[in-house]
XYZ file of C-alpha atoms in Angstrom:
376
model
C 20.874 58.523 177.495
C 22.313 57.726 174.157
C 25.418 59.762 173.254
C 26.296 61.257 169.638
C 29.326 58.548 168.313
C 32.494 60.771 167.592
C 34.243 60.290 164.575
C 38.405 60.949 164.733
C 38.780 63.229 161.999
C 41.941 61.552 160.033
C 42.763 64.286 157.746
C 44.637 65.334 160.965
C 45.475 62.458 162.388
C 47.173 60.829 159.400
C 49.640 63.503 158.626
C 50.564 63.207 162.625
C 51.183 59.376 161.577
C 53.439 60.154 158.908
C 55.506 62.624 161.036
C 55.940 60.467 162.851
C 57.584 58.022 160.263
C 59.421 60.621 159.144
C 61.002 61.949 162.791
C 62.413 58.127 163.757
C 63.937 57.902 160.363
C 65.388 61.309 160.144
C 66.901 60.625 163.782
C 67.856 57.414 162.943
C 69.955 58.935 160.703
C 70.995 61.978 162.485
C 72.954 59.353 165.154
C 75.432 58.739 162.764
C 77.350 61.531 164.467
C 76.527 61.358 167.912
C 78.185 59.579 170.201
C 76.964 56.427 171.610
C 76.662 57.669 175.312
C 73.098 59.228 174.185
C 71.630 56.181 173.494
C 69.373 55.384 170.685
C 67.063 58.388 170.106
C 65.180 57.042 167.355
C 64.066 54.285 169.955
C 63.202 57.147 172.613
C 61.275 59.115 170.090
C 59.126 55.971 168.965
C 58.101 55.584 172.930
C 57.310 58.904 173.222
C 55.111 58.824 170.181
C 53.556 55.943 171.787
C 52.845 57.750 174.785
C 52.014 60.523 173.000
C 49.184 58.220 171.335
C 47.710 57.212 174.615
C 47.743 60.541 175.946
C 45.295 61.550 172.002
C 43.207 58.476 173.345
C 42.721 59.784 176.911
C 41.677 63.533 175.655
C 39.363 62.247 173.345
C 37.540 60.367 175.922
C 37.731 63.399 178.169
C 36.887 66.059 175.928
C 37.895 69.405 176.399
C 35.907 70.924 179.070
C 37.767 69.097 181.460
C 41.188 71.156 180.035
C 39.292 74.382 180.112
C 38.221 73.875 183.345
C 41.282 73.330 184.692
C 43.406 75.898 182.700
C 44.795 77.912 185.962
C 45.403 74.788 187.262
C 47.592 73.746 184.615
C 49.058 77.200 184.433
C 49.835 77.662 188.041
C 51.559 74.229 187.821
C 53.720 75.012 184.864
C 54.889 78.244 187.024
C 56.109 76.260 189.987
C 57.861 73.682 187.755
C 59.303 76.821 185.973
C 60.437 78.498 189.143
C 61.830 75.535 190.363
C 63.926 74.553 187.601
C 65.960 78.126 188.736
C 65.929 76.708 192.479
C 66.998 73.484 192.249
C 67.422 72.035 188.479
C 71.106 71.351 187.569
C 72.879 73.842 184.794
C 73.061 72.035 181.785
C 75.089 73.593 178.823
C 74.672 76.698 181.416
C 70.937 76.467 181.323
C 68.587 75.333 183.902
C 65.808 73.845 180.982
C 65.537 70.931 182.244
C 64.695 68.651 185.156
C 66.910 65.069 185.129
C 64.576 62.008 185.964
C 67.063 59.142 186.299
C 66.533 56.277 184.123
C 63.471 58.641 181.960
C 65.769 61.679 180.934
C 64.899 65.252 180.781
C 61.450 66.968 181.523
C 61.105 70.382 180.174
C 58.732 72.522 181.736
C 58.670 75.429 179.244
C 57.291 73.171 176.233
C 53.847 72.580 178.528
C 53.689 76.024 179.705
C 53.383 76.664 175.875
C 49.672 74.059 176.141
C 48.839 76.153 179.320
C 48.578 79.636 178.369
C 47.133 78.274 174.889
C 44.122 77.227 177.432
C 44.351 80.086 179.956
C 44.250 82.886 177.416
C 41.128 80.660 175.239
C 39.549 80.741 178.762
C 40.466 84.130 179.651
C 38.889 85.937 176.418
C 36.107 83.474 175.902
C 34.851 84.270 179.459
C 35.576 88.511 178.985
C 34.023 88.482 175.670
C 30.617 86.886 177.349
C 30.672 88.972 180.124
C 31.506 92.547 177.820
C 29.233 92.229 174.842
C 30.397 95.905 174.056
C 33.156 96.384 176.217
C 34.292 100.060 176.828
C 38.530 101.115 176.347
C 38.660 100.960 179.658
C 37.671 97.312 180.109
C 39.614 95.888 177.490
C 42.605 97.669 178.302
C 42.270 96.200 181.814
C 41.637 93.118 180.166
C 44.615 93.382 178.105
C 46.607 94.461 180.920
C 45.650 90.853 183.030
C 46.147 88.739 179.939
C 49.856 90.432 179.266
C 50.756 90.052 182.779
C 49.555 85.785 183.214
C 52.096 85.948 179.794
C 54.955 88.032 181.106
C 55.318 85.476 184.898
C 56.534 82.094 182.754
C 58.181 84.664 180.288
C 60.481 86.149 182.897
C 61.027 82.648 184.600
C 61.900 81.050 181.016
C 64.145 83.935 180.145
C 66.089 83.514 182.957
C 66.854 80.170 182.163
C 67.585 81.237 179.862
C 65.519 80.142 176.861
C 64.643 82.888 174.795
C 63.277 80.667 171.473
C 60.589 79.690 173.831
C 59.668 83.304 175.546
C 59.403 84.506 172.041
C 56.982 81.564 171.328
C 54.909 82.229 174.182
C 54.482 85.811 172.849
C 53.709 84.479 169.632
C 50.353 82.796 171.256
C 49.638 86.040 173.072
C 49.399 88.158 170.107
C 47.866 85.457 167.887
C 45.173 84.709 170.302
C 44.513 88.363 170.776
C 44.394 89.402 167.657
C 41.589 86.857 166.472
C 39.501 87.844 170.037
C 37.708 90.739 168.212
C 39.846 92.998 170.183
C 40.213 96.582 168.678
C 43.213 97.415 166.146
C 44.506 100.640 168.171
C 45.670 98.126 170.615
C 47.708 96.345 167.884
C 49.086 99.630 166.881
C 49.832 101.024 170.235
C 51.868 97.640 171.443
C 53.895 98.086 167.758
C 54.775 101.698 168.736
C 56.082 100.364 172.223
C 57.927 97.820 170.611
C 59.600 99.423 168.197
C 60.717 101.798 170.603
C 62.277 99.500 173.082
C 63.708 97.313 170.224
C 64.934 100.588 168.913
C 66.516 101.013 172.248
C 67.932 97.824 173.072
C 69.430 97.444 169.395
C 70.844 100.285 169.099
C 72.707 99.939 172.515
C 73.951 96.689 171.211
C 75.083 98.048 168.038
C 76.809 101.276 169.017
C 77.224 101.384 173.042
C 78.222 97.674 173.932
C 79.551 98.463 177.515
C 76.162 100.937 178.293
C 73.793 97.519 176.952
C 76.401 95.242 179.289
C 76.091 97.682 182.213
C 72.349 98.101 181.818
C 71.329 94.151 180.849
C 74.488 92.222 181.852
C 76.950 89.811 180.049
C 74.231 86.929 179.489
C 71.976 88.904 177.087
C 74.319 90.480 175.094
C 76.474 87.104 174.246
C 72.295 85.649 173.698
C 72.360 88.862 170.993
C 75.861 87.843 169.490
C 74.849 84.669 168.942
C 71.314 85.874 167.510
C 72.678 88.331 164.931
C 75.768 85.961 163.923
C 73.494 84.523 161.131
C 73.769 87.612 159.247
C 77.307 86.765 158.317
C 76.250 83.637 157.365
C 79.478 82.040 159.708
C 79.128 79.200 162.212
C 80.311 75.519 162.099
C 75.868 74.299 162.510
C 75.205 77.132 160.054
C 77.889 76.230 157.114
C 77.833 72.754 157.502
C 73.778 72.516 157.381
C 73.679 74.516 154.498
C 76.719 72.323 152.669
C 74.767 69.045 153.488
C 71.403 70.174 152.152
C 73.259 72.460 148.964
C 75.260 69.178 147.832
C 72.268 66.723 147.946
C 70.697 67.390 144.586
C 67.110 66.205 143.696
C 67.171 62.874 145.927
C 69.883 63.185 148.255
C 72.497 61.140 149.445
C 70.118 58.203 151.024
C 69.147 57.456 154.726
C 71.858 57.009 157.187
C 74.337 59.270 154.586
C 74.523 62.372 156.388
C 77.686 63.959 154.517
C 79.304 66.111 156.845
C 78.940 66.809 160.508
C 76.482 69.700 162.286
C 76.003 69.900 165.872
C 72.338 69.825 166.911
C 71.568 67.481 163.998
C 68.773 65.161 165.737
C 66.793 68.760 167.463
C 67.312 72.348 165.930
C 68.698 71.180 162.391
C 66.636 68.199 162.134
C 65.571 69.280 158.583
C 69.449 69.630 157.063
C 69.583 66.325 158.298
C 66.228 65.237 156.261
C 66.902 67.491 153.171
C 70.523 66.423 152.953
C 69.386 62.393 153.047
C 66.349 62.536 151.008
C 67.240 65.950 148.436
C 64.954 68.285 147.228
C 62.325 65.759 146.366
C 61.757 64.608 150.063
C 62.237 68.209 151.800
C 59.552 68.998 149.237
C 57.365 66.312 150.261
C 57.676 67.091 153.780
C 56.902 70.971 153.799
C 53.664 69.622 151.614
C 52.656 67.406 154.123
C 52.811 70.190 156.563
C 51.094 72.702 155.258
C 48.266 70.465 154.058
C 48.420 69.694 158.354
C 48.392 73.872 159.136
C 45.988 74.237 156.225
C 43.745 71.523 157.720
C 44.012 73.867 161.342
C 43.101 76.711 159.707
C 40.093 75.241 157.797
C 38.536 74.048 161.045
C 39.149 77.471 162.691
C 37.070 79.107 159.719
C 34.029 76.804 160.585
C 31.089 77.680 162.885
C 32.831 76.243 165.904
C 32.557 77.541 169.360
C 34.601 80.862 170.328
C 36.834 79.039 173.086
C 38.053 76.692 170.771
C 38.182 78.955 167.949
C 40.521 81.063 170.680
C 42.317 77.794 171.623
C 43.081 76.940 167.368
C 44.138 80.156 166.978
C 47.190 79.660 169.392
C 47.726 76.153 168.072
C 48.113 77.543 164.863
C 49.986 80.521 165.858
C 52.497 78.753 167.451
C 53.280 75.149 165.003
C 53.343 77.792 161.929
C 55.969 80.124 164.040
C 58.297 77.256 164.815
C 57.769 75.562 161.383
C 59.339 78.464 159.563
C 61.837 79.506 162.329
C 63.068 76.462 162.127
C 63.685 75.542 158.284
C 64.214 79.093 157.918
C 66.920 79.654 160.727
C 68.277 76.035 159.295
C 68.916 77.301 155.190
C 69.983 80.743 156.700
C 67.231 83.086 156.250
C 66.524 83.669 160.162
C 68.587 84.062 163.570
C 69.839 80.444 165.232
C 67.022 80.651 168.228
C 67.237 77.144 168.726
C 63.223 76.622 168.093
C 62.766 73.259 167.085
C 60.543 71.389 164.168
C 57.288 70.282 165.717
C 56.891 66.782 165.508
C 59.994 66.167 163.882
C 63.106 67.213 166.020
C 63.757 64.899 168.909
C 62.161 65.404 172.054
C 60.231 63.658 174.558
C 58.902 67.097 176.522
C 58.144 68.805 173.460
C 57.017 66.058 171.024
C 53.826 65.264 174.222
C 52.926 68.707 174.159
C 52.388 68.660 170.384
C 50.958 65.365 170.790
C 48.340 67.420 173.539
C 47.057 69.818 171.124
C 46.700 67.083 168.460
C 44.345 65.733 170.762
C 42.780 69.021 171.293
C 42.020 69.552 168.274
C 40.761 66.115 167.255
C 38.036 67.182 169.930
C 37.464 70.819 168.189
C 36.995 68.809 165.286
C 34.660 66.104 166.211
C 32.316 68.124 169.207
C 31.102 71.045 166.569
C 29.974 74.253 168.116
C 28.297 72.990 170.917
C 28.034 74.559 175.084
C 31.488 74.685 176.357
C 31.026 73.995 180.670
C 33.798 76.225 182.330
């Protein structure tokens, strides 16, 4: 039986590339001010893009079905790395994000559980929406009711961490997903009521009865607040400093390696200070291009006839990369709260640079396979 050649489409595979270029230069860079004793990053990210290559190459020869098909499998999985990360993981910088692998680093669960309910929910809809051609309120409120609970398990574990940039993230997918199912709007409208009003809540404890919000949520959340709503003043040693470096650099910056002042976080959350403030306006310009050309390139291939899974399964890759792509650069020139979400592909990370590297080769599959029968 002769089988259809697949072609790799490049248009998304080539701006990957030259993230990747970018990343190990801007890191390079970004080690001018770390000390020695964590080792040469720039190296480490280059491996993991490696891997992160092989791991495209082995999708692509899998194909997708085999992810959708195991989806639970994955997402169970993620839990029990999740839960025991709170059991047994050492507190790091008074977080338990990450498991230690001696002589490998740190393996953070929270950046795959992101992949996982990306699948899960695809699955989840793609297999309600052919069993309820016309579903009823009831159904998809029951529906919506399953789908918000397999989201709210890793949140809870994740916030307890605690990790908040990456609970919000996974809510991000939620909604996203949702929102392109063909679900109806009332549901929309009716989860925006009950947001506000806890929000409402919540914020205005913080704001105007600080020992009722400790008593009622604890120490933890309201220092996690403090820090949130301290970019409003604009103060902060990462916040000033990242903003000085990329303000002073002019049209072409000061040159690799020429970091002018200190930030901490330089190589992960402010990754882009540390690009803008090398290469000026000219370069940060030349990198938001090439990223929107690589979300514009997502979104094109969502708007084809493709097949509703992977349509579902876009939607959440493109939900999440274009949350954390303005989060980040926004949070970085002051414009958003310091959540410490990261720039995908660019900020340095082995756990969270293979997930991305995942969903590339997700969607080099979406791209190539067409709207043909998904086996789940």
């Amino acid at each position: 039986m002769l089988h259809k050649k697949r072609k790799i489409d490049w248009g998304i595979l080539l701006p990957v590339i030259c993230f990747a270029i970018i990343s190990i230069i801007t890191i390079s860079s970004a080690l001018t001010y770390l000390s020695p004793t964590v080792g040469n990053l720039a190296l480490k990210q280059a491996i993991w893009y490696v891997i992160g290559g092989v791991i495209i190459f082995v999708l692509f020869k899998f194909k997708n079905d085999y992810l959708y098909r195991n989806a639970w499998f994955f997402y169970l999985l993620c839990n029990l790395l999740l839960l025991f990360l709170l059991l047994f993981a050492p507190a790091i910088n008074n977080s338990k994000c990450w498991f230690v692998l001696p002589g490998i680093g740190s393996f953070q669960p929270s950046e795959f559980m992101k992949v996982s309910l990306i699948l899960v929910l695809a699955v989840m809809i793609y297999k309600f929406r052919e069993n309820h051609q016309t579903p009823s309120i009831k159904e998809e409120f029951l529906f919506l009711l399953r789908s918000f609970l397999v989201v709210l398990v890793p949140s809870i574990l994740t916030f307890l961490e605690p990790d908040t940039g990456a609970v919000i993230i996974y809510f991000v997918i939620y909604f996203v997903i949702i929102f392109t199912s063909g679900i109806r709007l009332r549901w929309f409208f009716i989860f925006l009521l009950l947001i506000l009003l806890v929000l409402g809540f919540v914020l205005g404890t913080y704001f105007f009865q600080e020992e009722l919000f400790v008593k009622i949520f604890g120490t933890d959340l309201y220092y996690r607040f403090d820090r949130i709503f301290s970019w409003q003043s604009g103060s902060g040693l990462q916040l000033e400093n990242a903003l000085a470096s990329i303000g002073s650099a002019g049209v072409f910056g000061y040159g690799y390696n020429q970091t002018p002042i200190y930030f901490p976080e330089s190589g992960t959350d402010f990754i882009f200070a540390v690009f803008a403030s090398n290469f000026g306006l000219l370069g940060a310009i030349v990198l938001l291009l090439l990223i929107v050309f690589f979300d514009g390139k997502l979104i094109y291939l969502a708007s084809k006839k493709i097949n509703p899974i992977d349509k579902f399964t876009l939607a959440g890759i493109i939900g999440m990369l274009v949350f954390q792509q303005v989060q980040n650069i926004g949070m970085t020139i002051g414009l958003f709260p310091i959540t410490g979400i990261t720039l995908p592909f660019i900020s340095y990370g082995g756990s969270s640079l293979l997930s991305y590297m995942i969903l590339v080769g997700i969607v080099l599959n979406i791209s190539s396979e067409d709207n043909r029968k998904i086996r789940i």
